[in-house]
Amino acid sequence: QVQLVESGGGSVQPGGSLRLSCAASGFTFSDYPMYWYRQTPGNKRELVAAITSTGTNTNYADSVKGRFTISRDNAENTVHLQMFSLNPEDTAVYYCSVELRRNYWGQGTQVTVSP
């Protein structure tokens, strides 16, 4: 079955960096675009970044452009989100996602940015 397992979250100070990873299994990873979303309590999940199946093209939410980089390793079935210059507004649970017949989500990884 489809599994997405995020890792790499944690607590950092403003201006810090984190690298999130998502290990995927149960589908042909290299055939599908991948996405990172984030969610704060009481709010909808927000699309943060997307990457095409080959990794050639990426897209970012305006709020993270220039600070976050999405990448993927199709040999390792992983997708990463490198986050720089973190600020408290980036605090959220981060999820990776793939759209097959429906959207699949991982369990999420908490990112907390505070002084």
PDB file of C-alpha atoms in Angstrom:
ATOM      1  CA  GLN A   1       0.000   0.000   0.000  1.00  0.00           C
ATOM      2  CA  VAL A   2       1.025   3.612  -0.406  1.00  0.00           C
ATOM      3  CA  GLN A   3       3.159   4.890   2.443  1.00  0.00           C
ATOM      4  CA  LEU A   4       4.668   8.312   2.970  1.00  0.00           C
ATOM      5  CA  VAL A   5       6.879   8.812   6.002  1.00  0.00           C
ATOM      6  CA  GLU A   6       8.115  12.291   6.850  1.00  0.00           C
ATOM      7  CA  SER A   7      11.099  13.046   9.041  1.00  0.00           C
ATOM      8  CA  GLY A   8      13.415  15.897   9.913  1.00  0.00           C
ATOM      9  CA  GLY A   9      11.126  18.254  11.789  1.00  0.00           C
ATOM     10  CA  GLY A  10      12.081  19.895  15.029  1.00  0.00           C
ATOM     11  CA  SER A  11      12.458  23.153  16.909  1.00  0.00           C
ATOM     12  CA  VAL A  12      14.685  25.925  15.631  1.00  0.00           C
ATOM     13  CA  GLN A  13      15.247  29.585  16.297  1.00  0.00           C
ATOM     14  CA  PRO A  14      14.220  32.240  13.781  1.00  0.00           C
ATOM     15  CA  GLY A  15      16.720  32.345  10.963  1.00  0.00           C
ATOM     16  CA  GLY A  16      17.511  28.683  11.336  1.00  0.00           C
ATOM     17  CA  SER A  17      17.301  25.854   8.839  1.00  0.00           C
ATOM     18  CA  LEU A  18      15.789  22.406   8.642  1.00  0.00           C
ATOM     19  CA  ARG A  19      15.695  19.700   6.005  1.00  0.00           C
ATOM     20  CA  LEU A  20      12.588  17.566   5.814  1.00  0.00           C
ATOM     21  CA  SER A  21      12.538  14.201   4.110  1.00  0.00           C
ATOM     22  CA  CYS A  22       9.732  11.976   2.932  1.00  0.00           C
ATOM     23  CA  ALA A  23      10.276   8.316   2.161  1.00  0.00           C
ATOM     24  CA  ALA A  24       7.713   6.925  -0.273  1.00  0.00           C
ATOM     25  CA  SER A  25       6.689   3.378  -1.064  1.00  0.00           C
ATOM     26  CA  GLY A  26       3.832   1.415  -2.590  1.00  0.00           C
ATOM     27  CA  PHE A  27       3.732   3.196  -5.940  1.00  0.00           C
ATOM     28  CA  THR A  28       6.055   4.011  -8.828  1.00  0.00           C
ATOM     29  CA  PHE A  29       7.591   7.081  -7.266  1.00  0.00           C
ATOM     30  CA  SER A  30       9.313   8.355 -10.389  1.00  0.00           C
ATOM     31  CA  ASP A  31       6.004   8.577 -12.258  1.00  0.00           C
ATOM     32  CA  TYR A  32       4.364  11.168 -10.011  1.00  0.00           C
ATOM     33  CA  PRO A  33       4.764  14.767  -8.946  1.00  0.00           C
ATOM     34  CA  MET A  34       5.225  15.208  -5.222  1.00  0.00           C
ATOM     35  CA  TYR A  35       4.039  17.909  -2.894  1.00  0.00           C
ATOM     36  CA  TRP A  36       4.805  19.392   0.505  1.00  0.00           C
ATOM     37  CA  TYR A  37       1.935  20.926   2.456  1.00  0.00           C
ATOM     38  CA  ARG A  38       1.757  22.460   5.895  1.00  0.00           C
ATOM     39  CA  GLN A  39      -1.049  22.979   8.372  1.00  0.00           C
ATOM     40  CA  THR A  40      -1.549  24.967  11.536  1.00  0.00           C
ATOM     41  CA  PRO A  41      -4.361  24.326  14.042  1.00  0.00           C
ATOM     42  CA  GLY A  42      -7.726  25.517  12.766  1.00  0.00           C
ATOM     43  CA  ASN A  43      -6.491  26.144   9.254  1.00  0.00           C
ATOM     44  CA  LYS A  44      -6.593  24.322   5.946  1.00  0.00           C
ATOM     45  CA  ARG A  45      -3.519  22.580   4.622  1.00  0.00           C
ATOM     46  CA  GLU A  46      -1.466  24.986   2.568  1.00  0.00           C
ATOM     47  CA  LEU A  47       0.508  23.879  -0.468  1.00  0.00           C
ATOM     48  CA  VAL A  48       4.121  24.856   0.142  1.00  0.00           C
ATOM     49  CA  ALA A  49       6.045  23.309  -2.722  1.00  0.00           C
ATOM     50  CA  ALA A  50       5.638  20.964  -5.660  1.00  0.00           C
ATOM     51  CA  ILE A  51       8.036  19.080  -7.887  1.00  0.00           C
ATOM     52  CA  THR A  52       7.437  17.275 -11.153  1.00  0.00           C
ATOM     53  CA  SER A  53       8.070  13.562 -11.546  1.00  0.00           C
ATOM     54  CA  THR A  54      11.514  14.091 -13.051  1.00  0.00           C
ATOM     55  CA  GLY A  55      12.424  16.955 -10.742  1.00  0.00           C
ATOM     56  CA  THR A  56      12.795  19.298 -13.667  1.00  0.00           C
ATOM     57  CA  ASN A  57      10.213  21.827 -12.517  1.00  0.00           C
ATOM     58  CA  THR A  58       9.290  23.138  -9.099  1.00  0.00           C
ATOM     59  CA  ASN A  59       6.733  25.561  -7.713  1.00  0.00           C
ATOM     60  CA  TYR A  60       6.505  27.331  -4.392  1.00  0.00           C
ATOM     61  CA  ALA A  61       4.019  29.276  -2.334  1.00  0.00           C
ATOM     62  CA  ASP A  62       4.840  32.975  -2.378  1.00  0.00           C
ATOM     63  CA  SER A  63       5.444  32.868   1.361  1.00  0.00           C
ATOM     64  CA  VAL A  64       8.402  30.486   0.993  1.00  0.00           C
ATOM     65  CA  LYS A  65       9.913  31.443  -2.355  1.00  0.00           C
ATOM     66  CA  GLY A  66      13.627  32.013  -2.089  1.00  0.00           C
ATOM     67  CA  ARG A  67      13.790  30.300   1.315  1.00  0.00           C
ATOM     68  CA  PHE A  68      12.616  26.728   0.655  1.00  0.00           C
ATOM     69  CA  THR A  69      13.859  24.244  -1.928  1.00  0.00           C
ATOM     70  CA  ILE A  70      12.077  21.044  -2.883  1.00  0.00           C
ATOM     71  CA  SER A  71      14.077  18.215  -4.413  1.00  0.00           C
ATOM     72  CA  ARG A  72      13.701  14.515  -5.040  1.00  0.00           C
ATOM     73  CA  ASP A  73      15.813  11.418  -5.457  1.00  0.00           C
ATOM     74  CA  ASN A  74      13.994   8.965  -7.682  1.00  0.00           C
ATOM     75  CA  ALA A  75      16.597   6.278  -7.039  1.00  0.00           C
ATOM     76  CA  GLU A  76      15.873   6.471  -3.308  1.00  0.00           C
ATOM     77  CA  ASN A  77      12.121   7.235  -3.542  1.00  0.00           C
ATOM     78  CA  THR A  78      12.532  10.287  -1.388  1.00  0.00           C
ATOM     79  CA  VAL A  79      11.499  13.904  -1.579  1.00  0.00           C
ATOM     80  CA  HIS A  80      13.091  16.640   0.486  1.00  0.00           C
ATOM     81  CA  LEU A  81      12.235  20.130   1.592  1.00  0.00           C
ATOM     82  CA  GLN A  82      15.226  22.267   2.510  1.00  0.00           C
ATOM     83  CA  MET A  83      14.107  25.235   4.571  1.00  0.00           C
ATOM     84  CA  PHE A  84      16.273  28.277   5.228  1.00  0.00           C
ATOM     85  CA  SER A  85      15.643  31.559   7.039  1.00  0.00           C
ATOM     86  CA  LEU A  86      12.814  30.070   9.029  1.00  0.00           C
ATOM     87  CA  ASN A  87      10.490  32.409  10.855  1.00  0.00           C
ATOM     88  CA  PRO A  88       7.715  31.821  13.410  1.00  0.00           C
ATOM     89  CA  GLU A  89       5.092  31.912  10.633  1.00  0.00           C
ATOM     90  CA  ASP A  90       6.625  28.711   9.263  1.00  0.00           C
ATOM     91  CA  THR A  91       5.597  26.842  12.400  1.00  0.00           C
ATOM     92  CA  ALA A  92       3.278  24.044  11.291  1.00  0.00           C
ATOM     93  CA  VAL A  93       2.951  20.343  10.723  1.00  0.00           C
ATOM     94  CA  TYR A  94       4.485  19.545   7.356  1.00  0.00           C
ATOM     95  CA  TYR A  95       3.134  16.764   5.172  1.00  0.00           C
ATOM     96  CA  CYS A  96       4.293  15.228   1.957  1.00  0.00           C
ATOM     97  CA  SER A  97       1.644  14.129  -0.492  1.00  0.00           C
ATOM     98  CA  VAL A  98       1.094  12.313  -3.737  1.00  0.00           C
ATOM     99  CA  GLU A  99      -2.011  12.286  -5.889  1.00  0.00           C
ATOM    100  CA  LEU A 100      -2.833   8.863  -7.270  1.00  0.00           C
ATOM    101  CA  ARG A 101      -6.507   7.928  -7.490  1.00  0.00           C
ATOM    102  CA  ARG A 102      -6.814  10.110  -4.439  1.00  0.00           C
ATOM    103  CA  ASN A 103      -4.487  12.193  -2.330  1.00  0.00           C
ATOM    104  CA  TYR A 104      -2.243  10.286   0.024  1.00  0.00           C
ATOM    105  CA  TRP A 105      -0.581  11.909   3.008  1.00  0.00           C
ATOM    106  CA  GLY A 106       2.101  11.039   5.472  1.00  0.00           C
ATOM    107  CA  GLN A 107       1.689  11.380   9.214  1.00  0.00           C
ATOM    108  CA  GLY A 108       3.347  14.778   9.219  1.00  0.00           C
ATOM    109  CA  THR A 109       6.366  16.214  10.968  1.00  0.00           C
ATOM    110  CA  GLN A 110       6.209  19.170  13.332  1.00  0.00           C
ATOM    111  CA  VAL A 111       8.296  22.249  12.635  1.00  0.00           C
ATOM    112  CA  THR A 112       8.436  24.839  15.390  1.00  0.00           C
ATOM    113  CA  VAL A 113      10.229  28.149  14.959  1.00  0.00           C
ATOM    114  CA  SER A 114      10.549  30.219  18.111  1.00  0.00           C
ATOM    115  CA  PRO A 115      13.179  32.330  19.912  1.00  0.00           C
TER     116      PRO A 115
END
